[in-house]
């Protein structure tokens, strides 16, 4: 695990906080991201993590939620495209 570093959170530096690694999230499928998000939320809800770990879990959870939203928006766009093509054929 990397050592402590300054990380900007909402414009303020948090001394000693190591940001969560989110570099792999862009490669996750919807199912993988959702599953990990559910696990992350469960870990946060149990409350056993320290402050730094909780912040890292929160940050990763936010990135996972964003990834799920990207997948859902993509699926919605594809459905809209199919609906538009189907409507064009029936006119």
PDB file of N, CA and C in Angstrom:
ATOM      1  N   UNK A   1       0.850  -1.175   0.000  1.00  0.00           N
ATOM      2  CA  UNK A   1       0.000   0.000   0.000  1.00  0.00           C
ATOM      3  C   UNK A   1       0.889   1.230   0.000  1.00  0.00           C
ATOM      4  N   UNK A   2       0.562   2.233  -0.813  1.00  0.00           N
ATOM      5  CA  UNK A   2       1.373   3.440  -0.852  1.00  0.00           C
ATOM      6  C   UNK A   2       1.346   4.165   0.473  1.00  0.00           C
ATOM      7  N   UNK A   3       2.374   4.938   0.714  1.00  0.00           N
ATOM      8  CA  UNK A   3       2.461   5.686   1.951  1.00  0.00           C
ATOM      9  C   UNK A   3       1.513   6.872   1.952  1.00  0.00           C
ATOM     10  N   UNK A   4       1.411   7.554   3.095  1.00  0.00           N
ATOM     11  CA  UNK A   4       0.520   8.711   3.176  1.00  0.00           C
ATOM     12  C   UNK A   4       0.919   9.791   2.178  1.00  0.00           C
ATOM     13  N   UNK A   5      -0.057  10.480   1.692  1.00  0.00           N
ATOM     14  CA  UNK A   5       0.164  11.569   0.749  1.00  0.00           C
ATOM     15  C   UNK A   5      -0.929  12.592   0.935  1.00  0.00           C
ATOM     16  N   UNK A   6      -0.736  13.758   0.388  1.00  0.00           N
ATOM     17  CA  UNK A   6      -1.788  14.772   0.413  1.00  0.00           C
ATOM     18  C   UNK A   6      -2.747  14.485  -0.718  1.00  0.00           C
ATOM     19  N   UNK A   7      -4.017  14.451  -0.432  1.00  0.00           N
ATOM     20  CA  UNK A   7      -5.037  14.182  -1.424  1.00  0.00           C
ATOM     21  C   UNK A   7      -6.098  15.259  -1.330  1.00  0.00           C
ATOM     22  N   UNK A   8      -6.491  15.815  -2.464  1.00  0.00           N
ATOM     23  CA  UNK A   8      -7.526  16.843  -2.458  1.00  0.00           C
ATOM     24  C   UNK A   8      -8.890  16.195  -2.382  1.00  0.00           C
ATOM     25  N   UNK A   9      -9.679  16.612  -1.427  1.00  0.00           N
ATOM     26  CA  UNK A   9     -11.054  16.150  -1.285  1.00  0.00           C
ATOM     27  C   UNK A   9     -11.909  17.396  -1.190  1.00  0.00           C
ATOM     28  N   UNK A  10     -12.764  17.612  -2.191  1.00  0.00           N
ATOM     29  CA  UNK A  10     -13.581  18.815  -2.237  1.00  0.00           C
ATOM     30  C   UNK A  10     -12.733  20.076  -2.087  1.00  0.00           C
ATOM     31  N   UNK A  11     -11.566  20.067  -2.735  1.00  0.00           N
ATOM     32  CA  UNK A  11     -10.727  21.245  -2.740  1.00  0.00           C
ATOM     33  C   UNK A  11      -9.831  21.400  -1.531  1.00  0.00           C
ATOM     34  N   UNK A  12      -9.962  20.548  -0.524  1.00  0.00           N
ATOM     35  CA  UNK A  12      -9.129  20.651   0.667  1.00  0.00           C
ATOM     36  C   UNK A  12      -8.178  19.469   0.737  1.00  0.00           C
ATOM     37  N   UNK A  13      -6.952  19.724   1.140  1.00  0.00           N
ATOM     38  CA  UNK A  13      -5.977  18.646   1.278  1.00  0.00           C
ATOM     39  C   UNK A  13      -6.241  17.909   2.588  1.00  0.00           C
ATOM     40  N   UNK A  14      -6.165  16.595   2.525  1.00  0.00           N
ATOM     41  CA  UNK A  14      -6.329  15.779   3.718  1.00  0.00           C
ATOM     42  C   UNK A  14      -4.977  15.141   3.986  1.00  0.00           C
ATOM     43  N   UNK A  15      -4.291  15.626   4.993  1.00  0.00           N
ATOM     44  CA  UNK A  15      -2.956  15.155   5.321  1.00  0.00           C
ATOM     45  C   UNK A  15      -3.008  13.691   5.754  1.00  0.00           C
ATOM     46  N   UNK A  16      -2.137  12.881   5.166  1.00  0.00           N
ATOM     47  CA  UNK A  16      -2.017  11.491   5.579  1.00  0.00           C
ATOM     48  C   UNK A  16      -3.015  10.546   4.952  1.00  0.00           C
ATOM     49  N   UNK A  17      -3.883  11.033   4.079  1.00  0.00           N
ATOM     50  CA  UNK A  17      -4.881  10.168   3.453  1.00  0.00           C
ATOM     51  C   UNK A  17      -4.375   9.645   2.128  1.00  0.00           C
ATOM     52  N   UNK A  18      -4.390   8.343   1.968  1.00  0.00           N
ATOM     53  CA  UNK A  18      -4.028   7.715   0.697  1.00  0.00           C
ATOM     54  C   UNK A  18      -5.309   7.427  -0.056  1.00  0.00           C
ATOM     55  N   UNK A  19      -5.416   7.958  -1.255  1.00  0.00           N
ATOM     56  CA  UNK A  19      -6.620   7.771  -2.058  1.00  0.00           C
ATOM     57  C   UNK A  19      -6.786   6.307  -2.439  1.00  0.00           C
ATOM     58  N   UNK A  20      -8.032   5.909  -2.637  1.00  0.00           N
ATOM     59  CA  UNK A  20      -8.338   4.547  -3.073  1.00  0.00           C
ATOM     60  C   UNK A  20      -7.862   4.352  -4.501  1.00  0.00           C
ATOM     61  N   UNK A  21      -7.427   3.154  -4.811  1.00  0.00           N
ATOM     62  CA  UNK A  21      -7.043   2.824  -6.184  1.00  0.00           C
ATOM     63  C   UNK A  21      -8.316   2.543  -6.969  1.00  0.00           C
ATOM     64  N   UNK A  22      -8.576   3.381  -7.948  1.00  0.00           N
ATOM     65  CA  UNK A  22      -9.767   3.216  -8.779  1.00  0.00           C
ATOM     66  C   UNK A  22      -9.392   2.961 -10.235  1.00  0.00           C
ATOM     67  N   UNK A  23      -8.108   2.697 -10.497  1.00  0.00           N
ATOM     68  CA  UNK A  23      -7.629   2.570 -11.869  1.00  0.00           C
ATOM     69  C   UNK A  23      -8.225   1.388 -12.622  1.00  0.00           C
ATOM     70  N   UNK A  24      -8.683   0.373 -11.918  1.00  0.00           N
ATOM     71  CA  UNK A  24      -9.229  -0.816 -12.577  1.00  0.00           C
ATOM     72  C   UNK A  24     -10.722  -0.724 -12.857  1.00  0.00           C
ATOM     73  N   UNK A  25     -11.390   0.247 -12.319  1.00  0.00           N
ATOM     74  CA  UNK A  25     -12.848   0.308 -12.392  1.00  0.00           C
ATOM     75  C   UNK A  25     -13.358   0.460 -13.819  1.00  0.00           C
ATOM     76  N   UNK A  26     -12.646   1.178 -14.651  1.00  0.00           N
ATOM     77  CA  UNK A  26     -13.083   1.392 -16.037  1.00  0.00           C
ATOM     78  C   UNK A  26     -13.157   0.097 -16.837  1.00  0.00           C
ATOM     79  N   UNK A  27     -12.499  -0.954 -16.367  1.00  0.00           N
ATOM     80  CA  UNK A  27     -12.508  -2.233 -17.088  1.00  0.00           C
ATOM     81  C   UNK A  27     -13.564  -3.206 -16.566  1.00  0.00           C
ATOM     82  N   UNK A  28     -14.280  -2.828 -15.507  1.00  0.00           N
ATOM     83  CA  UNK A  28     -15.245  -3.747 -14.895  1.00  0.00           C
ATOM     84  C   UNK A  28     -16.551  -3.798 -15.683  1.00  0.00           C
ATOM     85  N   UNK A  29     -17.125  -4.977 -15.743  1.00  0.00           N
ATOM     86  CA  UNK A  29     -18.461  -5.113 -16.316  1.00  0.00           C
ATOM     87  C   UNK A  29     -19.466  -4.537 -15.322  1.00  0.00           C
ATOM     88  N   UNK A  30     -20.698  -4.358 -15.768  1.00  0.00           N
ATOM     89  CA  UNK A  30     -21.733  -3.855 -14.869  1.00  0.00           C
ATOM     90  C   UNK A  30     -21.885  -4.771 -13.661  1.00  0.00           C
ATOM     91  N   UNK A  31     -21.935  -6.068 -13.917  1.00  0.00           N
ATOM     92  CA  UNK A  31     -22.147  -7.034 -12.843  1.00  0.00           C
ATOM     93  C   UNK A  31     -21.002  -7.010 -11.837  1.00  0.00           C
ATOM     94  N   UNK A  32     -19.764  -6.897 -12.327  1.00  0.00           N
ATOM     95  CA  UNK A  32     -18.612  -6.839 -11.433  1.00  0.00           C
ATOM     96  C   UNK A  32     -18.652  -5.570 -10.584  1.00  0.00           C
ATOM     97  N   UNK A  33     -18.919  -4.440 -11.217  1.00  0.00           N
ATOM     98  CA  UNK A  33     -18.956  -3.169 -10.501  1.00  0.00           C
ATOM     99  C   UNK A  33     -20.075  -3.158  -9.469  1.00  0.00           C
ATOM    100  N   UNK A  34     -21.241  -3.662  -9.847  1.00  0.00           N
ATOM    101  CA  UNK A  34     -22.379  -3.680  -8.921  1.00  0.00           C
ATOM    102  C   UNK A  34     -22.103  -4.586  -7.734  1.00  0.00           C
ATOM    103  N   UNK A  35     -21.542  -5.752  -7.994  1.00  0.00           N
ATOM    104  CA  UNK A  35     -21.230  -6.695  -6.924  1.00  0.00           C
ATOM    105  C   UNK A  35     -20.234  -6.090  -5.932  1.00  0.00           C
ATOM    106  N   UNK A  36     -19.184  -5.477  -6.463  1.00  0.00           N
ATOM    107  CA  UNK A  36     -18.201  -4.862  -5.579  1.00  0.00           C
ATOM    108  C   UNK A  36     -18.801  -3.669  -4.840  1.00  0.00           C
ATOM    109  N   UNK A  37     -19.675  -2.920  -5.496  1.00  0.00           N
ATOM    110  CA  UNK A  37     -20.337  -1.797  -4.842  1.00  0.00           C
ATOM    111  C   UNK A  37     -21.181  -2.284  -3.663  1.00  0.00           C
ATOM    112  N   UNK A  38     -21.915  -3.369  -3.848  1.00  0.00           N
ATOM    113  CA  UNK A  38     -22.724  -3.937  -2.764  1.00  0.00           C
ATOM    114  C   UNK A  38     -21.824  -4.338  -1.588  1.00  0.00           C
ATOM    115  N   UNK A  39     -20.688  -4.981  -1.889  1.00  0.00           N
ATOM    116  CA  UNK A  39     -19.742  -5.374  -0.835  1.00  0.00           C
ATOM    117  C   UNK A  39     -19.159  -4.155  -0.125  1.00  0.00           C
ATOM    118  N   UNK A  40     -18.837  -3.116  -0.894  1.00  0.00           N
ATOM    119  CA  UNK A  40     -18.256  -1.903  -0.333  1.00  0.00           C
ATOM    120  C   UNK A  40     -19.239  -1.211   0.602  1.00  0.00           C
ATOM    121  N   UNK A  41     -20.483  -1.116   0.187  1.00  0.00           N
ATOM    122  CA  UNK A  41     -21.514  -0.494   1.031  1.00  0.00           C
ATOM    123  C   UNK A  41     -21.688  -1.305   2.321  1.00  0.00           C
ATOM    124  N   UNK A  42     -21.693  -2.615   2.200  1.00  0.00           N
ATOM    125  CA  UNK A  42     -21.835  -3.469   3.383  1.00  0.00           C
ATOM    126  C   UNK A  42     -20.677  -3.239   4.355  1.00  0.00           C
ATOM    127  N   UNK A  43     -19.470  -3.116   3.829  1.00  0.00           N
ATOM    128  CA  UNK A  43     -18.306  -2.869   4.689  1.00  0.00           C
ATOM    129  C   UNK A  43     -18.418  -1.522   5.380  1.00  0.00           C
ATOM    130  N   UNK A  44     -18.896  -0.521   4.660  1.00  0.00           N
ATOM    131  CA  UNK A  44     -19.064   0.798   5.273  1.00  0.00           C
ATOM    132  C   UNK A  44     -20.152   0.770   6.344  1.00  0.00           C
ATOM    133  N   UNK A  45     -21.217   0.048   6.081  1.00  0.00           N
ATOM    134  CA  UNK A  45     -22.340   0.000   7.026  1.00  0.00           C
ATOM    135  C   UNK A  45     -21.991  -0.724   8.317  1.00  0.00           C
ATOM    136  N   UNK A  46     -21.061  -1.667   8.265  1.00  0.00           N
ATOM    137  CA  UNK A  46     -20.691  -2.380   9.487  1.00  0.00           C
ATOM    138  C   UNK A  46     -19.927  -1.486  10.441  1.00  0.00           C
ATOM    139  N   UNK A  47     -19.270  -0.457   9.897  1.00  0.00           N
ATOM    140  CA  UNK A  47     -18.624   0.534  10.738  1.00  0.00           C
ATOM    141  C   UNK A  47     -17.331   0.103  11.395  1.00  0.00           C
ATOM    142  N   UNK A  48     -16.730  -1.003  10.998  1.00  0.00           N
ATOM    143  CA  UNK A  48     -15.508  -1.472  11.643  1.00  0.00           C
ATOM    144  C   UNK A  48     -14.230  -0.872  11.106  1.00  0.00           C
ATOM    145  N   UNK A  49     -14.312  -0.123  10.032  1.00  0.00           N
ATOM    146  CA  UNK A  49     -13.108   0.431   9.413  1.00  0.00           C
ATOM    147  C   UNK A  49     -12.713   1.745  10.081  1.00  0.00           C
ATOM    148  N   UNK A  50     -11.423   2.023  10.045  1.00  0.00           N
ATOM    149  CA  UNK A  50     -10.931   3.300  10.540  1.00  0.00           C
ATOM    150  C   UNK A  50     -11.272   4.407   9.560  1.00  0.00           C
ATOM    151  N   UNK A  51     -10.937   5.624   9.936  1.00  0.00           N
ATOM    152  CA  UNK A  51     -11.282   6.772   9.117  1.00  0.00           C
ATOM    153  C   UNK A  51     -10.650   6.701   7.733  1.00  0.00           C
ATOM    154  N   UNK A  52      -9.343   6.440   7.662  1.00  0.00           N
ATOM    155  CA  UNK A  52      -8.671   6.404   6.365  1.00  0.00           C
ATOM    156  C   UNK A  52      -9.246   5.313   5.471  1.00  0.00           C
ATOM    157  N   UNK A  53      -9.472   4.130   6.036  1.00  0.00           N
ATOM    158  CA  UNK A  53     -10.051   3.040   5.248  1.00  0.00           C
ATOM    159  C   UNK A  53     -11.474   3.380   4.818  1.00  0.00           C
ATOM    160  N   UNK A  54     -12.245   3.998   5.693  1.00  0.00           N
ATOM    161  CA  UNK A  54     -13.614   4.391   5.351  1.00  0.00           C
ATOM    162  C   UNK A  54     -13.626   5.396   4.207  1.00  0.00           C
ATOM    163  N   UNK A  55     -12.708   6.363   4.236  1.00  0.00           N
ATOM    164  CA  UNK A  55     -12.618   7.340   3.152  1.00  0.00           C
ATOM    165  C   UNK A  55     -12.249   6.661   1.835  1.00  0.00           C
ATOM    166  N   UNK A  56     -11.315   5.712   1.889  1.00  0.00           N
ATOM    167  CA  UNK A  56     -10.918   4.988   0.679  1.00  0.00           C
ATOM    168  C   UNK A  56     -12.078   4.144   0.155  1.00  0.00           C
ATOM    169  N   UNK A  57     -12.810   3.498   1.052  1.00  0.00           N
ATOM    170  CA  UNK A  57     -13.973   2.701   0.650  1.00  0.00           C
ATOM    171  C   UNK A  57     -15.025   3.600   0.017  1.00  0.00           C
ATOM    172  N   UNK A  58     -15.263   4.758   0.623  1.00  0.00           N
ATOM    173  CA  UNK A  58     -16.246   5.704   0.083  1.00  0.00           C
ATOM    174  C   UNK A  58     -15.842   6.151  -1.317  1.00  0.00           C
ATOM    175  N   UNK A  59     -14.576   6.505  -1.480  1.00  0.00           N
ATOM    176  CA  UNK A  59     -14.079   6.961  -2.777  1.00  0.00           C
ATOM    177  C   UNK A  59     -14.231   5.865  -3.830  1.00  0.00           C
ATOM    178  N   UNK A  60     -13.866   4.651  -3.486  1.00  0.00           N
ATOM    179  CA  UNK A  60     -13.996   3.541  -4.431  1.00  0.00           C
ATOM    180  C   UNK A  60     -15.471   3.271  -4.718  1.00  0.00           C
ATOM    181  N   UNK A  61     -16.301   3.345  -3.700  1.00  0.00           N
ATOM    182  CA  UNK A  61     -17.738   3.148  -3.886  1.00  0.00           C
ATOM    183  C   UNK A  61     -18.341   4.170  -4.842  1.00  0.00           C
ATOM    184  N   UNK A  62     -17.919   5.423  -4.711  1.00  0.00           N
ATOM    185  CA  UNK A  62     -18.393   6.461  -5.629  1.00  0.00           C
ATOM    186  C   UNK A  62     -17.985   6.138  -7.069  1.00  0.00           C
ATOM    187  N   UNK A  63     -16.741   5.698  -7.250  1.00  0.00           N
ATOM    188  CA  UNK A  63     -16.258   5.354  -8.591  1.00  0.00           C
ATOM    189  C   UNK A  63     -17.004   4.134  -9.140  1.00  0.00           C
ATOM    190  N   UNK A  64     -17.307   3.171  -8.284  1.00  0.00           N
ATOM    191  CA  UNK A  64     -18.067   1.995  -8.712  1.00  0.00           C
ATOM    192  C   UNK A  64     -19.490   2.388  -9.110  1.00  0.00           C
ATOM    193  N   UNK A  65     -20.110   3.265  -8.334  1.00  0.00           N
ATOM    194  CA  UNK A  65     -21.466   3.729  -8.660  1.00  0.00           C
ATOM    195  C   UNK A  65     -21.461   4.470  -9.995  1.00  0.00           C
ATOM    196  N   UNK A  66     -20.430   5.285 -10.231  1.00  0.00           N
ATOM    197  CA  UNK A  66     -20.317   5.989 -11.511  1.00  0.00           C
ATOM    198  C   UNK A  66     -20.187   4.995 -12.667  1.00  0.00           C
ATOM    199  N   UNK A  67     -19.413   3.940 -12.462  1.00  0.00           N
ATOM    200  CA  UNK A  67     -19.233   2.918 -13.509  1.00  0.00           C
ATOM    201  C   UNK A  67     -20.561   2.224 -13.801  1.00  0.00           C
ATOM    202  N   UNK A  68     -21.319   1.883 -12.774  1.00  0.00           N
ATOM    203  CA  UNK A  68     -22.630   1.259 -12.975  1.00  0.00           C
ATOM    204  C   UNK A  68     -23.540   2.204 -13.758  1.00  0.00           C
ATOM    205  N   UNK A  69     -23.502   3.479 -13.415  1.00  0.00           N
ATOM    206  CA  UNK A  69     -24.330   4.462 -14.119  1.00  0.00           C
ATOM    207  C   UNK A  69     -23.928   4.569 -15.587  1.00  0.00           C
ATOM    208  N   UNK A  70     -22.622   4.502 -15.870  1.00  0.00           N
ATOM    209  CA  UNK A  70     -22.160   4.523 -17.264  1.00  0.00           C
ATOM    210  C   UNK A  70     -22.758   3.356 -18.045  1.00  0.00           C
ATOM    211  N   UNK A  71     -22.710   2.170 -17.454  1.00  0.00           N
ATOM    212  CA  UNK A  71     -23.271   0.987 -18.117  1.00  0.00           C
ATOM    213  C   UNK A  71     -24.766   1.151 -18.352  1.00  0.00           C
ATOM    214  N   UNK A  72     -25.481   1.618 -17.336  1.00  0.00           N
ATOM    215  CA  UNK A  72     -26.935   1.783 -17.462  1.00  0.00           C
ATOM    216  C   UNK A  72     -27.289   2.841 -18.494  1.00  0.00           C
ATOM    217  N   UNK A  73     -26.537   3.938 -18.522  1.00  0.00           N
ATOM    218  CA  UNK A  73     -26.779   4.971 -19.533  1.00  0.00           C
ATOM    219  C   UNK A  73     -26.516   4.436 -20.931  1.00  0.00           C
ATOM    220  N   UNK A  74     -25.488   3.613 -21.083  1.00  0.00           N
ATOM    221  CA  UNK A  74     -25.196   3.001 -22.377  1.00  0.00           C
ATOM    222  C   UNK A  74     -26.315   2.062 -22.812  1.00  0.00           C
ATOM    223  N   UNK A  75     -26.815   1.280 -21.876  1.00  0.00           N
ATOM    224  CA  UNK A  75     -27.913   0.360 -22.184  1.00  0.00           C
ATOM    225  C   UNK A  75     -29.168   1.141 -22.558  1.00  0.00           C
ATOM    226  N   UNK A  76     -29.430   2.229 -21.844  1.00  0.00           N
ATOM    227  CA  UNK A  76     -30.592   3.070 -22.127  1.00  0.00           C
ATOM    228  C   UNK A  76     -30.484   3.673 -23.527  1.00  0.00           C
ATOM    229  N   UNK A  77     -29.290   4.104 -23.901  1.00  0.00           N
ATOM    230  CA  UNK A  77     -29.077   4.694 -25.225  1.00  0.00           C
ATOM    231  C   UNK A  77     -29.310   3.656 -26.320  1.00  0.00           C
ATOM    232  N   UNK A  78     -28.856   2.429 -26.083  1.00  0.00           N
ATOM    233  CA  UNK A  78     -29.065   1.361 -27.070  1.00  0.00           C
ATOM    234  C   UNK A  78     -30.553   1.047 -27.219  1.00  0.00           C
ATOM    235  N   UNK A  79     -31.269   1.006 -26.101  1.00  0.00           N
ATOM    236  CA  UNK A  79     -32.716   0.761 -26.162  1.00  0.00           C
ATOM    237  C   UNK A  79     -33.429   1.870 -26.929  1.00  0.00           C
ATOM    238  N   UNK A  80     -33.033   3.101 -26.661  1.00  0.00           N
ATOM    239  CA  UNK A  80     -33.633   4.227 -27.381  1.00  0.00           C
ATOM    240  C   UNK A  80     -33.367   4.123 -28.875  1.00  0.00           C
ATOM    241  N   UNK A  81     -32.170   3.702 -29.235  1.00  0.00           N
ATOM    242  CA  UNK A  81     -31.815   3.547 -30.645  1.00  0.00           C
ATOM    243  C   UNK A  81     -32.660   2.470 -31.313  1.00  0.00           C
ATOM    244  N   UNK A  82     -32.829   1.346 -30.634  1.00  0.00           N
ATOM    245  CA  UNK A  82     -33.648   0.259 -31.178  1.00  0.00           C
ATOM    246  C   UNK A  82     -35.104   0.696 -31.298  1.00  0.00           C
ATOM    247  N   UNK A  83     -35.598   1.398 -30.286  1.00  0.00           N
ATOM    248  CA  UNK A  83     -36.979   1.884 -30.337  1.00  0.00           C
ATOM    249  C   UNK A  83     -37.175   2.840 -31.497  1.00  0.00           C
ATOM    250  N   UNK A  84     -36.210   3.716 -31.722  1.00  0.00           N
ATOM    251  CA  UNK A  84     -36.299   4.673 -32.838  1.00  0.00           C
ATOM    252  C   UNK A  84     -36.314   3.947 -34.179  1.00  0.00           C
ATOM    253  N   UNK A  85     -35.493   2.938 -34.333  1.00  0.00           N
ATOM    254  CA  UNK A  85     -35.451   2.171 -35.584  1.00  0.00           C
ATOM    255  C   UNK A  85     -36.765   1.420 -35.801  1.00  0.00           C
ATOM    256  N   UNK A  86     -37.288   0.866 -34.715  1.00  0.00           N
ATOM    257  CA  UNK A  86     -38.552   0.138 -34.787  1.00  0.00           C
ATOM    258  C   UNK A  86     -39.687   1.096 -35.151  1.00  0.00           C
ATOM    259  N   UNK A  87     -39.693   2.280 -34.571  1.00  0.00           N
ATOM    260  CA  UNK A  87     -40.727   3.278 -34.878  1.00  0.00           C
ATOM    261  C   UNK A  87     -40.635   3.718 -36.331  1.00  0.00           C
ATOM    262  N   UNK A  88     -39.424   3.847 -36.874  1.00  0.00           N
ATOM    263  CA  UNK A  88     -39.235   4.253 -38.262  1.00  0.00           C
ATOM    264  C   UNK A  88     -39.812   3.204 -39.210  1.00  0.00           C
ATOM    265  N   UNK A  89     -39.696   1.940 -38.852  1.00  0.00           N
ATOM    266  CA  UNK A  89     -40.186   0.854 -39.705  1.00  0.00           C
ATOM    267  C   UNK A  89     -41.710   0.772 -39.729  1.00  0.00           C
ATOM    268  N   UNK A  90     -42.338   1.187 -38.639  1.00  0.00           N
ATOM    269  CA  UNK A  90     -43.797   1.072 -38.551  1.00  0.00           C
ATOM    270  C   UNK A  90     -44.512   2.292 -39.117  1.00  0.00           C
ATOM    271  N   UNK A  91     -43.769   3.324 -39.449  1.00  0.00           N
ATOM    272  CA  UNK A  91     -44.390   4.555 -39.979  1.00  0.00           C
ATOM    273  C   UNK A  91     -44.580   4.453 -41.449  1.00  0.00           C
TER     274      UNK A  91
END
